[in-house]
mmCIF file with all atom_site columns, C-alpha atoms in Angstrom:
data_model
loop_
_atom_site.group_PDB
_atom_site.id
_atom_site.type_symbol
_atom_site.label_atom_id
_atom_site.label_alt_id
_atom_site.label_comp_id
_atom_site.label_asym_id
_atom_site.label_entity_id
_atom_site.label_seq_id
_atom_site.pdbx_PDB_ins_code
_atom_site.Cartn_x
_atom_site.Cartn_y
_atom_site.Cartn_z
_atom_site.occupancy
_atom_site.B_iso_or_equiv
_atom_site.pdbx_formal_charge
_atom_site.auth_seq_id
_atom_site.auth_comp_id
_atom_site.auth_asym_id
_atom_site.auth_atom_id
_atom_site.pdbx_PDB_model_num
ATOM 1   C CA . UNK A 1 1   ? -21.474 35.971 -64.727 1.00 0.00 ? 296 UNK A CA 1
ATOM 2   C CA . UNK A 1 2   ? -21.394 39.533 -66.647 1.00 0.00 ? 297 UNK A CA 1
ATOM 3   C CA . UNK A 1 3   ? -18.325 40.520 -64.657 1.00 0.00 ? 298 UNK A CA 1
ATOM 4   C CA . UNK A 1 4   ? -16.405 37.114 -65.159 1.00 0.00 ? 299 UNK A CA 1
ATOM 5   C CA . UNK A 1 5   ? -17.141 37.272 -68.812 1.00 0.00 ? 300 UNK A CA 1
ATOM 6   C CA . UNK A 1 6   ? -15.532 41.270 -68.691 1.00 0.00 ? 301 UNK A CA 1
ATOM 7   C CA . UNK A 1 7   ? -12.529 39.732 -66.496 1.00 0.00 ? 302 UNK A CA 1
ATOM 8   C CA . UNK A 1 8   ? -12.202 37.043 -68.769 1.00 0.00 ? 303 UNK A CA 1
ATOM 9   C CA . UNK A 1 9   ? -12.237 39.249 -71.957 1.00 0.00 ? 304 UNK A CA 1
ATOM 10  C CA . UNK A 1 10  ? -9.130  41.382 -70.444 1.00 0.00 ? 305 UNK A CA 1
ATOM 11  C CA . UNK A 1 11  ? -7.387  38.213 -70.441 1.00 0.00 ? 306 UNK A CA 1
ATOM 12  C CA . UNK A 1 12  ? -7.962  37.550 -74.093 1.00 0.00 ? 307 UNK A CA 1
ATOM 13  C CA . UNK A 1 13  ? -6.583  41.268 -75.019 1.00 0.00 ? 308 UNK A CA 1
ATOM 14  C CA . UNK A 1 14  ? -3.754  40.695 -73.108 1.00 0.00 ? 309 UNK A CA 1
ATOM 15  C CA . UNK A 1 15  ? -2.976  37.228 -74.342 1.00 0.00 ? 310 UNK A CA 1
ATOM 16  C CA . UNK A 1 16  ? -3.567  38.885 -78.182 1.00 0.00 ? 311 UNK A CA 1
ATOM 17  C CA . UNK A 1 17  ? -0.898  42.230 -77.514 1.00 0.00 ? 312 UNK A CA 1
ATOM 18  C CA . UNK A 1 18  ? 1.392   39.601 -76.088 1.00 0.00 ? 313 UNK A CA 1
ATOM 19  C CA . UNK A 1 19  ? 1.201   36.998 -79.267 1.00 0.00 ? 314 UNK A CA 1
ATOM 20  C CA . UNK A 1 20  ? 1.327   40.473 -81.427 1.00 0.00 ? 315 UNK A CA 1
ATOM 21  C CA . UNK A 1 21  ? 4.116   41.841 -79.947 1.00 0.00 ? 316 UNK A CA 1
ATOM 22  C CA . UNK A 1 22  ? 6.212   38.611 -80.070 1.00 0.00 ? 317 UNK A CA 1
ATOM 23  C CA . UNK A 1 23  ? 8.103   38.907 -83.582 1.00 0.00 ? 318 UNK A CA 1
ATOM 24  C CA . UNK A 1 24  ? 8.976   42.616 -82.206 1.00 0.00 ? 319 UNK A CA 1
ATOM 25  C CA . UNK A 1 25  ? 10.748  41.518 -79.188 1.00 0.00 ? 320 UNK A CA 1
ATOM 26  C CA . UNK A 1 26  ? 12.004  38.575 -81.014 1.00 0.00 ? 321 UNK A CA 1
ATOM 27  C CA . UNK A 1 27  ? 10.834  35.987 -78.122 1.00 0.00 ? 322 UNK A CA 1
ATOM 28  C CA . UNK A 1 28  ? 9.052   32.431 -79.583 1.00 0.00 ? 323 UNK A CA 1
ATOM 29  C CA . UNK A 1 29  ? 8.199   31.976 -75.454 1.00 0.00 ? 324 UNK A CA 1
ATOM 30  C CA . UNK A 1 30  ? 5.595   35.104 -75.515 1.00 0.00 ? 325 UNK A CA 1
ATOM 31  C CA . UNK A 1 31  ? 3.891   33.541 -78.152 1.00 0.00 ? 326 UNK A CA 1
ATOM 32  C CA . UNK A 1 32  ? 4.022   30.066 -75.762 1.00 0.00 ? 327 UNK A CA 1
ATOM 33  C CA . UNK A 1 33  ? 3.024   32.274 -72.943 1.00 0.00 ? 328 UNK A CA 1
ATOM 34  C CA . UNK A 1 34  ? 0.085   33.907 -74.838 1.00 0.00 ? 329 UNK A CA 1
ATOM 35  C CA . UNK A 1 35  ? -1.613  30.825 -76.318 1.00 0.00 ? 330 UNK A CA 1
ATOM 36  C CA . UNK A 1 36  ? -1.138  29.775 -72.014 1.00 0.00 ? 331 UNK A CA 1
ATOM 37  C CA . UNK A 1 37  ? -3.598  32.405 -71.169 1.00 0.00 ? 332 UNK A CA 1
ATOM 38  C CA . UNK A 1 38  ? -5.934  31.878 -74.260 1.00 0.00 ? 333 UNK A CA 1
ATOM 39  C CA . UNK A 1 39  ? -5.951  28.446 -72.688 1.00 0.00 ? 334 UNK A CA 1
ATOM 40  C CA . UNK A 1 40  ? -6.441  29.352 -69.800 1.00 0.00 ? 335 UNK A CA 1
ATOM 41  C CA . UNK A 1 41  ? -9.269  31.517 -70.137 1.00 0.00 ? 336 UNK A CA 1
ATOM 42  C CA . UNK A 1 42  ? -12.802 30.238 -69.813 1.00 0.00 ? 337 UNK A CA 1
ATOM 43  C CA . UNK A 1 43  ? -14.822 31.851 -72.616 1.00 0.00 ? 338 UNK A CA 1
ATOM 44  C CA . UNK A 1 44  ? -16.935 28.161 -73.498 1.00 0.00 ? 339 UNK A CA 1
ATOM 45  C CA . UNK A 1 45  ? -18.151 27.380 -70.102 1.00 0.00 ? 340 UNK A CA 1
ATOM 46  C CA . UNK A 1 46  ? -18.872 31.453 -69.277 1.00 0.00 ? 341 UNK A CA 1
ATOM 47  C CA . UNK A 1 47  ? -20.505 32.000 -73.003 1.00 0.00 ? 342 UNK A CA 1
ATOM 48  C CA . UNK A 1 48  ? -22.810 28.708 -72.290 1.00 0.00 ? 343 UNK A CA 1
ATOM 49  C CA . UNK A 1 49  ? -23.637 29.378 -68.925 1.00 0.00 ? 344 UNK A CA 1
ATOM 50  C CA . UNK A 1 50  ? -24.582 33.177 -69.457 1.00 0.00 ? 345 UNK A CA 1
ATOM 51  C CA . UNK A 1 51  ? -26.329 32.456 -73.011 1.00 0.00 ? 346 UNK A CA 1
ATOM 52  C CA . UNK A 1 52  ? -28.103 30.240 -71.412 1.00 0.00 ? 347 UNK A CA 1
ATOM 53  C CA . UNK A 1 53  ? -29.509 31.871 -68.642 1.00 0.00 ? 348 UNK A CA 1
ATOM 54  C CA . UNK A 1 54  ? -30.452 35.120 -70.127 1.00 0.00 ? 349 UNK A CA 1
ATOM 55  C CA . UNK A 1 55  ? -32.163 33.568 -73.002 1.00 0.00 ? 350 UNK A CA 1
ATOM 56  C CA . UNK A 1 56  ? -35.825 32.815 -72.820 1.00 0.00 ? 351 UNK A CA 1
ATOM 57  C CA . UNK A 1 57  ? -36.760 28.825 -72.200 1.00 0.00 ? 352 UNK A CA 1
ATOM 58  C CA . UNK A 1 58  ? -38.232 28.491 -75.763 1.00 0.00 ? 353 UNK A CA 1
ATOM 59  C CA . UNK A 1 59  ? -34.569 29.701 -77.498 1.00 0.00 ? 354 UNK A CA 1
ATOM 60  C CA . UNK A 1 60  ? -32.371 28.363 -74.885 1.00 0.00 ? 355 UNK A CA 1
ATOM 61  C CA . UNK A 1 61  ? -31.433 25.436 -76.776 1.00 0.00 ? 356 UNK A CA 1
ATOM 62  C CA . UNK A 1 62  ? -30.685 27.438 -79.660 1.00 0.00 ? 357 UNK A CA 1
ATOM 63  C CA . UNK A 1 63  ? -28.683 29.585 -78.145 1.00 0.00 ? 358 UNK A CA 1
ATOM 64  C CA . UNK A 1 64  ? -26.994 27.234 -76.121 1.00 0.00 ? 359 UNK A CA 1
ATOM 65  C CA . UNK A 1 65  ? -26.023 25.781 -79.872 1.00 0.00 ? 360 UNK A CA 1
ATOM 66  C CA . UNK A 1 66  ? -24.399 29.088 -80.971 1.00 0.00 ? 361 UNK A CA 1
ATOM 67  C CA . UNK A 1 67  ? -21.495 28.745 -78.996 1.00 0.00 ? 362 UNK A CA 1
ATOM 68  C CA . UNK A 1 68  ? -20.601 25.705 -80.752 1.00 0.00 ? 363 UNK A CA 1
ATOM 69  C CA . UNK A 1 69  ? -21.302 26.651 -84.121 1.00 0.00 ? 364 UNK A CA 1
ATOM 70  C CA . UNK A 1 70  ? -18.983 30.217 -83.458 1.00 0.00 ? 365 UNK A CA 1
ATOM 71  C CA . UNK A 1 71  ? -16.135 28.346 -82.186 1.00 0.00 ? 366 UNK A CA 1
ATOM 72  C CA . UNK A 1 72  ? -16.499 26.205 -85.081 1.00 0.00 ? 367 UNK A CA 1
ATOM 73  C CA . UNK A 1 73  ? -16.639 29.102 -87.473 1.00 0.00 ? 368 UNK A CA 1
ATOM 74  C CA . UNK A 1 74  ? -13.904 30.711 -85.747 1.00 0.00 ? 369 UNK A CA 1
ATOM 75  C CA . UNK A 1 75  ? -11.787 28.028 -86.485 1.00 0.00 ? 370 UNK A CA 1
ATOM 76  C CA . UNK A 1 76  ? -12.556 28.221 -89.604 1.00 0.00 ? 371 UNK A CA 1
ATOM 77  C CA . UNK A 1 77  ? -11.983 31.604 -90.251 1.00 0.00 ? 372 UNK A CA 1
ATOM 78  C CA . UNK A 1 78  ? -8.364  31.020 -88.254 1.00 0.00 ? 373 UNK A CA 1
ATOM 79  C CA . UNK A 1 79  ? -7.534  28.453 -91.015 1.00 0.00 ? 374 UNK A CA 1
ATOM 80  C CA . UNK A 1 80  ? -8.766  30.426 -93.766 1.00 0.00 ? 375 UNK A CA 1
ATOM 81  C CA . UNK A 1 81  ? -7.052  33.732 -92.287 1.00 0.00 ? 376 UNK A CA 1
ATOM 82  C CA . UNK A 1 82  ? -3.963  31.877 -92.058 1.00 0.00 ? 377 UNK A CA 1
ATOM 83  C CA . UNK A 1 83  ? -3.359  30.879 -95.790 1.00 0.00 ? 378 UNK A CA 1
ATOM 84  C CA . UNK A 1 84  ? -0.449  32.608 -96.879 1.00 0.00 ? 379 UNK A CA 1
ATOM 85  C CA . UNK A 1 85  ? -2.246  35.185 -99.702 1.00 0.00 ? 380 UNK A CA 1
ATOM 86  C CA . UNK A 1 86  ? -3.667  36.688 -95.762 1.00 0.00 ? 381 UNK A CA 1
ATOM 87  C CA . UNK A 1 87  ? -2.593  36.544 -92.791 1.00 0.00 ? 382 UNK A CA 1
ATOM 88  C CA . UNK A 1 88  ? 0.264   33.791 -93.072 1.00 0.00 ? 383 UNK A CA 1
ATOM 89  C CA . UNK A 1 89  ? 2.913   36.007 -94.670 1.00 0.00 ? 384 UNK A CA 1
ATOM 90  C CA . UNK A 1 90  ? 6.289   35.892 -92.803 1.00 0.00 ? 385 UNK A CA 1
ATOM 91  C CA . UNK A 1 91  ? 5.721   40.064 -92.322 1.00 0.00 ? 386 UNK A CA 1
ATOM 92  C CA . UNK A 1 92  ? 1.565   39.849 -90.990 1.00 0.00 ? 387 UNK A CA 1
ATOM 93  C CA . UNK A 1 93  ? 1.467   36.354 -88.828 1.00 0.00 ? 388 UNK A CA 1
ATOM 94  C CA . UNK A 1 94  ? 1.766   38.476 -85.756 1.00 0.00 ? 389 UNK A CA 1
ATOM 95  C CA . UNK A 1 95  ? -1.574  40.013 -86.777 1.00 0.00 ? 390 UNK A CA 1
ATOM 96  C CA . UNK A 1 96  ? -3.066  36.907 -87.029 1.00 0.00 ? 391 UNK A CA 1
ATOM 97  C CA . UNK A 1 97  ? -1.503  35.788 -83.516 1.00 0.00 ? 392 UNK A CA 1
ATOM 98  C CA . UNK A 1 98  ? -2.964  38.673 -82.007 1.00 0.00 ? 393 UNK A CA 1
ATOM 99  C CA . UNK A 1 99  ? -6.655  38.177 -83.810 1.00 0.00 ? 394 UNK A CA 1
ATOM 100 C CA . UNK A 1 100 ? -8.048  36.611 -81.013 1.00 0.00 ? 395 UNK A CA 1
ATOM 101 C CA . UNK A 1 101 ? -8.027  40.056 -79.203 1.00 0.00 ? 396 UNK A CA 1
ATOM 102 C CA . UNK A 1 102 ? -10.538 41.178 -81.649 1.00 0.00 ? 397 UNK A CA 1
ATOM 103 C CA . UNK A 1 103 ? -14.081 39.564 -80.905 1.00 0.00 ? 398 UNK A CA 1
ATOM 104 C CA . UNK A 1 104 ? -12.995 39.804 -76.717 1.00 0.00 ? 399 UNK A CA 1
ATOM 105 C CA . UNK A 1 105 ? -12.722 43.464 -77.359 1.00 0.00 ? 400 UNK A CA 1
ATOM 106 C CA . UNK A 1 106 ? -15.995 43.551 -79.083 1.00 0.00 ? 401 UNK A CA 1
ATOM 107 C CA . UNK A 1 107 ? -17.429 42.026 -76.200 1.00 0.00 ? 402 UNK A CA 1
ATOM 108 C CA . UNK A 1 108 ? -15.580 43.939 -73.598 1.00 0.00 ? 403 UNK A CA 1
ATOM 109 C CA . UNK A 1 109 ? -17.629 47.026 -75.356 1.00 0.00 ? 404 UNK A CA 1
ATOM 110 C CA . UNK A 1 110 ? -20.891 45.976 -75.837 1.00 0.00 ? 405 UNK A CA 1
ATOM 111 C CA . UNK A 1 111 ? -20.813 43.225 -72.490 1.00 0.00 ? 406 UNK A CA 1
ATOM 112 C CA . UNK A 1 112 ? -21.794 46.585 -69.870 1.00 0.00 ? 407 UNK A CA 1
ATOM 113 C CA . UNK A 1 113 ? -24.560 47.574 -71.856 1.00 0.00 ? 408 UNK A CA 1
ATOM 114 C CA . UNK A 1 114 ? -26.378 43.969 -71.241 1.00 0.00 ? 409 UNK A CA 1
ATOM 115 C CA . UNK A 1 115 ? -28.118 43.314 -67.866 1.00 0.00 ? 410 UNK A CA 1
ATOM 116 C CA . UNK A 1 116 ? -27.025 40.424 -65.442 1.00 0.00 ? 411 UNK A CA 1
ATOM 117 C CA . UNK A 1 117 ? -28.160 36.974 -65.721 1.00 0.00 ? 412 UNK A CA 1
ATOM 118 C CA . UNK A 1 118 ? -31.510 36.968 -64.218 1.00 0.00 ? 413 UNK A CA 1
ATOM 119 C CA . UNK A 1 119 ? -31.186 33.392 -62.453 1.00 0.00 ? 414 UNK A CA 1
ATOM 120 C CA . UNK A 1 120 ? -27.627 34.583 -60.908 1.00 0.00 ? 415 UNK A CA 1
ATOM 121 C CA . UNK A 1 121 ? -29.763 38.337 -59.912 1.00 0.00 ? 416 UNK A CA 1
ATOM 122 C CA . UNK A 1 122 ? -32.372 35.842 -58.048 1.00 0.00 ? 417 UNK A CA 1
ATOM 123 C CA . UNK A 1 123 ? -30.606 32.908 -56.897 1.00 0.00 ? 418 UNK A CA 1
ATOM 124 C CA . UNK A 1 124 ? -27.052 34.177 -55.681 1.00 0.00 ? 419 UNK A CA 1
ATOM 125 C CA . UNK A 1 125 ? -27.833 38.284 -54.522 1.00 0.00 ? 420 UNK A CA 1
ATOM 126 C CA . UNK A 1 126 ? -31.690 37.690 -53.739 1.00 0.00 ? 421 UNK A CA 1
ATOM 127 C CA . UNK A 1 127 ? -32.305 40.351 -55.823 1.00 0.00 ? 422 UNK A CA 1
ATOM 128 C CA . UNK A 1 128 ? -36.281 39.694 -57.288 1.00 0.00 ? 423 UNK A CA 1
ATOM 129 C CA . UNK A 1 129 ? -36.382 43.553 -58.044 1.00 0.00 ? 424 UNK A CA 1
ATOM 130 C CA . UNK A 1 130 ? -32.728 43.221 -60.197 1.00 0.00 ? 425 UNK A CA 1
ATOM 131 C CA . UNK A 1 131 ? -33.959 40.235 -61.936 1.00 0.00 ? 426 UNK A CA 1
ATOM 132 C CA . UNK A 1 132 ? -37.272 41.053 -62.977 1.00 0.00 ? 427 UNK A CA 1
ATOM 133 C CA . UNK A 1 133 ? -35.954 44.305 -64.434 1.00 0.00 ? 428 UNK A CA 1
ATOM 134 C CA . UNK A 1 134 ? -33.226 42.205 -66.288 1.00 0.00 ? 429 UNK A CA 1
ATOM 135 C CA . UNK A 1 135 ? -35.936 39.773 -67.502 1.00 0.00 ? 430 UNK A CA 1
ATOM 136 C CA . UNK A 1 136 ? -38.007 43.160 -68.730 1.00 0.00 ? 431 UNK A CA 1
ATOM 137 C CA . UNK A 1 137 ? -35.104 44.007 -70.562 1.00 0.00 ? 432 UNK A CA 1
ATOM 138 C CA . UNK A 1 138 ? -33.961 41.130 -72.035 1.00 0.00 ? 433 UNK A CA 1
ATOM 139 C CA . UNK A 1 139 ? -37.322 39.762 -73.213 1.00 0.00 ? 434 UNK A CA 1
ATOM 140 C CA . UNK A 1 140 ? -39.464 42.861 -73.364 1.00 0.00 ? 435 UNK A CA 1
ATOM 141 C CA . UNK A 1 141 ? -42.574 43.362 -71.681 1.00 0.00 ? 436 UNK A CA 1
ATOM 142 C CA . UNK A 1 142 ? -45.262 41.094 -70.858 1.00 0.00 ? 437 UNK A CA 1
ATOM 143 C CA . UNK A 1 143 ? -45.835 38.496 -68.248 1.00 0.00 ? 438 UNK A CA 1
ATOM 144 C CA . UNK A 1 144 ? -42.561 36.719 -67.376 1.00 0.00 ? 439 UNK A CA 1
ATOM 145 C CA . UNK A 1 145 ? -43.941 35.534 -63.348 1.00 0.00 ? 440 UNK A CA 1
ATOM 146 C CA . UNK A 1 146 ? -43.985 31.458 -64.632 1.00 0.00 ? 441 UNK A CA 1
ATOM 147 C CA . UNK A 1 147 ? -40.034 31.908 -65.122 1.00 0.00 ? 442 UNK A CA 1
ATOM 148 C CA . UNK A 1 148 ? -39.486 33.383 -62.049 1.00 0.00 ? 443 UNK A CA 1
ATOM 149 C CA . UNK A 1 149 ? -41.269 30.979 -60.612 1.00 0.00 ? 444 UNK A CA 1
ATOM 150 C CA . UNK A 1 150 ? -39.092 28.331 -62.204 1.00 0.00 ? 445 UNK A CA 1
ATOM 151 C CA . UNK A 1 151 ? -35.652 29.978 -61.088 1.00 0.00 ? 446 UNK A CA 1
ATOM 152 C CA . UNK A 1 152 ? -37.495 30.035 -57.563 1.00 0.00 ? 447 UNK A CA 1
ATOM 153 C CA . UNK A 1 153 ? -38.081 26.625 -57.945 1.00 0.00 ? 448 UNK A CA 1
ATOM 154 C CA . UNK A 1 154 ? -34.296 25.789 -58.821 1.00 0.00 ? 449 UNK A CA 1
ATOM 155 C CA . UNK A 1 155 ? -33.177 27.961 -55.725 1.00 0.00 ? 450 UNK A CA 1
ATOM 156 C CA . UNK A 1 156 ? -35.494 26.170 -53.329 1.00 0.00 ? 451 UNK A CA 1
ATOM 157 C CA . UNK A 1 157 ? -33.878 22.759 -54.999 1.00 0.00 ? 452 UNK A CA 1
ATOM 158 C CA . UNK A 1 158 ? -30.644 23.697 -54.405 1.00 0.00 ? 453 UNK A CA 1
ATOM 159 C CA . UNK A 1 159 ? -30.897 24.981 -50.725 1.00 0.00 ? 454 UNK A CA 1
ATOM 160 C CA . UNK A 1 160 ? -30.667 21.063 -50.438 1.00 0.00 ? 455 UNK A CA 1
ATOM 161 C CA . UNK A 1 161 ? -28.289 20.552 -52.433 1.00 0.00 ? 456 UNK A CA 1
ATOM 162 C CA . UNK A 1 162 ? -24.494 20.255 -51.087 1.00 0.00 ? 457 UNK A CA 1
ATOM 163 C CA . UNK A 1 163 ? -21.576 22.046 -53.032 1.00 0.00 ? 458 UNK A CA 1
ATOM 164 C CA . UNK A 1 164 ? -18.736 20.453 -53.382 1.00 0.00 ? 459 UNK A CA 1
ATOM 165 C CA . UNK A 1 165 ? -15.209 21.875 -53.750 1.00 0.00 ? 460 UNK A CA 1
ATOM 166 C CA . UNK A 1 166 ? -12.967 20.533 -56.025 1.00 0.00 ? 461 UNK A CA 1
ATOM 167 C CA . UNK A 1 167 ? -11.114 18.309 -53.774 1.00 0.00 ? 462 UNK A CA 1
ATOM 168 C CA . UNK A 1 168 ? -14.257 17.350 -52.308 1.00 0.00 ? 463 UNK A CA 1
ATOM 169 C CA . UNK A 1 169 ? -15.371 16.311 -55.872 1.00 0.00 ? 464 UNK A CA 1
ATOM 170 C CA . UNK A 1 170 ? -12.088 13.960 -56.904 1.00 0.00 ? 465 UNK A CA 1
ATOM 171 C CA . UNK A 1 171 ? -12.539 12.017 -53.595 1.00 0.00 ? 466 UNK A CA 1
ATOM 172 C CA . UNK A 1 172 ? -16.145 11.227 -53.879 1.00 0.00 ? 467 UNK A CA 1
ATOM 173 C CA . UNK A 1 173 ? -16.934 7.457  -55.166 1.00 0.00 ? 468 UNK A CA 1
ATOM 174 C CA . UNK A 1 174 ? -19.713 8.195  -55.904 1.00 0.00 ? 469 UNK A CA 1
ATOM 175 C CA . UNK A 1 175 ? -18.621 10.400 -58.954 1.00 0.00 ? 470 UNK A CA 1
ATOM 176 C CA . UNK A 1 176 ? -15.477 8.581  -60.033 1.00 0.00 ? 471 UNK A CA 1
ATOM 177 C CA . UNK A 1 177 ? -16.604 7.282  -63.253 1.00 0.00 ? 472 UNK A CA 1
ATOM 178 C CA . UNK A 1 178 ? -18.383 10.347 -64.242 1.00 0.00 ? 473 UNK A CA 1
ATOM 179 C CA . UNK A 1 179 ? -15.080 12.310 -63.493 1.00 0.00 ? 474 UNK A CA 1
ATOM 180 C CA . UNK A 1 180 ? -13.039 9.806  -65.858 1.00 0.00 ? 475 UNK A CA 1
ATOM 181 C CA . UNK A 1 181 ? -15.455 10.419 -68.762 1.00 0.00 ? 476 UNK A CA 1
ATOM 182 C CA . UNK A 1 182 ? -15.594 13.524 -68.539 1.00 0.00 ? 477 UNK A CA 1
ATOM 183 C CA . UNK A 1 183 ? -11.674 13.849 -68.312 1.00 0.00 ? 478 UNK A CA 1
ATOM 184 C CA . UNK A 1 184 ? -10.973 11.731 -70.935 1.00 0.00 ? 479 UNK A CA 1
ATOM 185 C CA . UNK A 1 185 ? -13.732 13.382 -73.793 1.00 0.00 ? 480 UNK A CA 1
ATOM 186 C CA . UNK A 1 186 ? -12.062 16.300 -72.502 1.00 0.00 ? 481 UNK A CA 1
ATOM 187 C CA . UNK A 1 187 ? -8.262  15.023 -73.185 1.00 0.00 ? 482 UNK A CA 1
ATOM 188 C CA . UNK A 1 188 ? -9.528  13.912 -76.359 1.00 0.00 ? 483 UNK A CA 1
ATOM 189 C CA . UNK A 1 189 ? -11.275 16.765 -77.964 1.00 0.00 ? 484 UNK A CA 1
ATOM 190 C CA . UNK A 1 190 ? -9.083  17.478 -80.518 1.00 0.00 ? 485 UNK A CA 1
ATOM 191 C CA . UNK A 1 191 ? -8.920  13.985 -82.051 1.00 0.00 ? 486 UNK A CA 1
ATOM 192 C CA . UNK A 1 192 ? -13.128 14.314 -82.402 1.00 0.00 ? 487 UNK A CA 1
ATOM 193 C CA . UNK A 1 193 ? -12.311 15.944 -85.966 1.00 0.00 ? 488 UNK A CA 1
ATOM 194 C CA . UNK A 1 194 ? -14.140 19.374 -84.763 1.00 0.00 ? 489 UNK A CA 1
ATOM 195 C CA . UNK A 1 195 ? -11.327 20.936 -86.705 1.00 0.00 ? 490 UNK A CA 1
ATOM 196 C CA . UNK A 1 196 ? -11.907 19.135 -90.239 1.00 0.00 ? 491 UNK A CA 1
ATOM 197 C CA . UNK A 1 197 ? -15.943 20.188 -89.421 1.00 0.00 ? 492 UNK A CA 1
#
């Protein structure tokens, strides 16, 4: 999780020093290909799944909710930033093109000095040792055995479980109508007025 969030966060730089450099080369298409690779990137799912897994069960909700309400306020502070008396002027819009770089570089600092997830530790390397040190570390001392117990509980659950590749997923029946919601409130995400909010 740690290292796709770091992987991910190189992306973002590069995608903001491409935007930047766009009015200095003169080329509209590296400020197409830029806001590509910011699309590409997968900083929602990664920031929910790794929020959520190194957070204790009591604030998991909570912080599961702050990755809305930042990507809210970030597009907030985009709008606001982009106001001509700012960032909008014909001479600083690269600046504001290349912003995005900013908070992925502030993670790409701080990111190594956090421990791995403690469910991926247990689950995917096997590693109770890793993960009870990463629990220590994130939550402090004190008895954290019941939530190991729970991610033990998860792995057991999914030793049953089948994995299915993408492919695998599209041709299934049995998910068809799941996949079409989830496409569609996907597709349709910007009409949801999450920008006016």
């Amino acid at each position: 999780r740690k290292k796709c969030l770091l992987c991910n966060n190189v992306l973002m730089i590069v995608a903001a020093s491409i935007m930047g450099c766009s009015k200095i080369s003169q080329s509209f298409e590296m400020i197409l290909i830029g806001r590509f690779m910011c699309g590409v990137s997968l900083c929602v799912p990664l920031h929910h799944q790794y929020v959520g897994e190194i957070s204790p069960r009591k604030l998991r909700g909570f912080a599961n909710s702050t990755s809305s309400f930042f990507w809210t306020l970030g597009k907030a502070i985009g709008q606001i930033s982009g106001q001509r008396e700012l960032l909008g002027s014909q001479a600083l819009w690269p600046l504001l093109m290349a912003s995005c770089g900013l908070p992925a570089l502030v993670q790409l600092v701080t990111l190594p000095f956090f421990p791995e997830s403690p469910p991926y530790l247990l689950m995917q390397k096997g590693d109770q040792e890793g993960c009870k040190k990463a629990i220590r570390q994130l939550w402090g001392e004190g008895q954290h055995q019941a939530e190991i117990d729970d991610i033990m509980k998860e792995k057991a659950t999914m030793k049953n479980t089948k994995i299915l590749s993408v492919l695998e997923l599209v041709r299934e029946p049995a998910f068809r109508w799941q996949l079409y919601m989830i496409v569609t409130l996907t597709a349709t995400i910007q009409l949801c007025g999450i920008n006016a909010v």
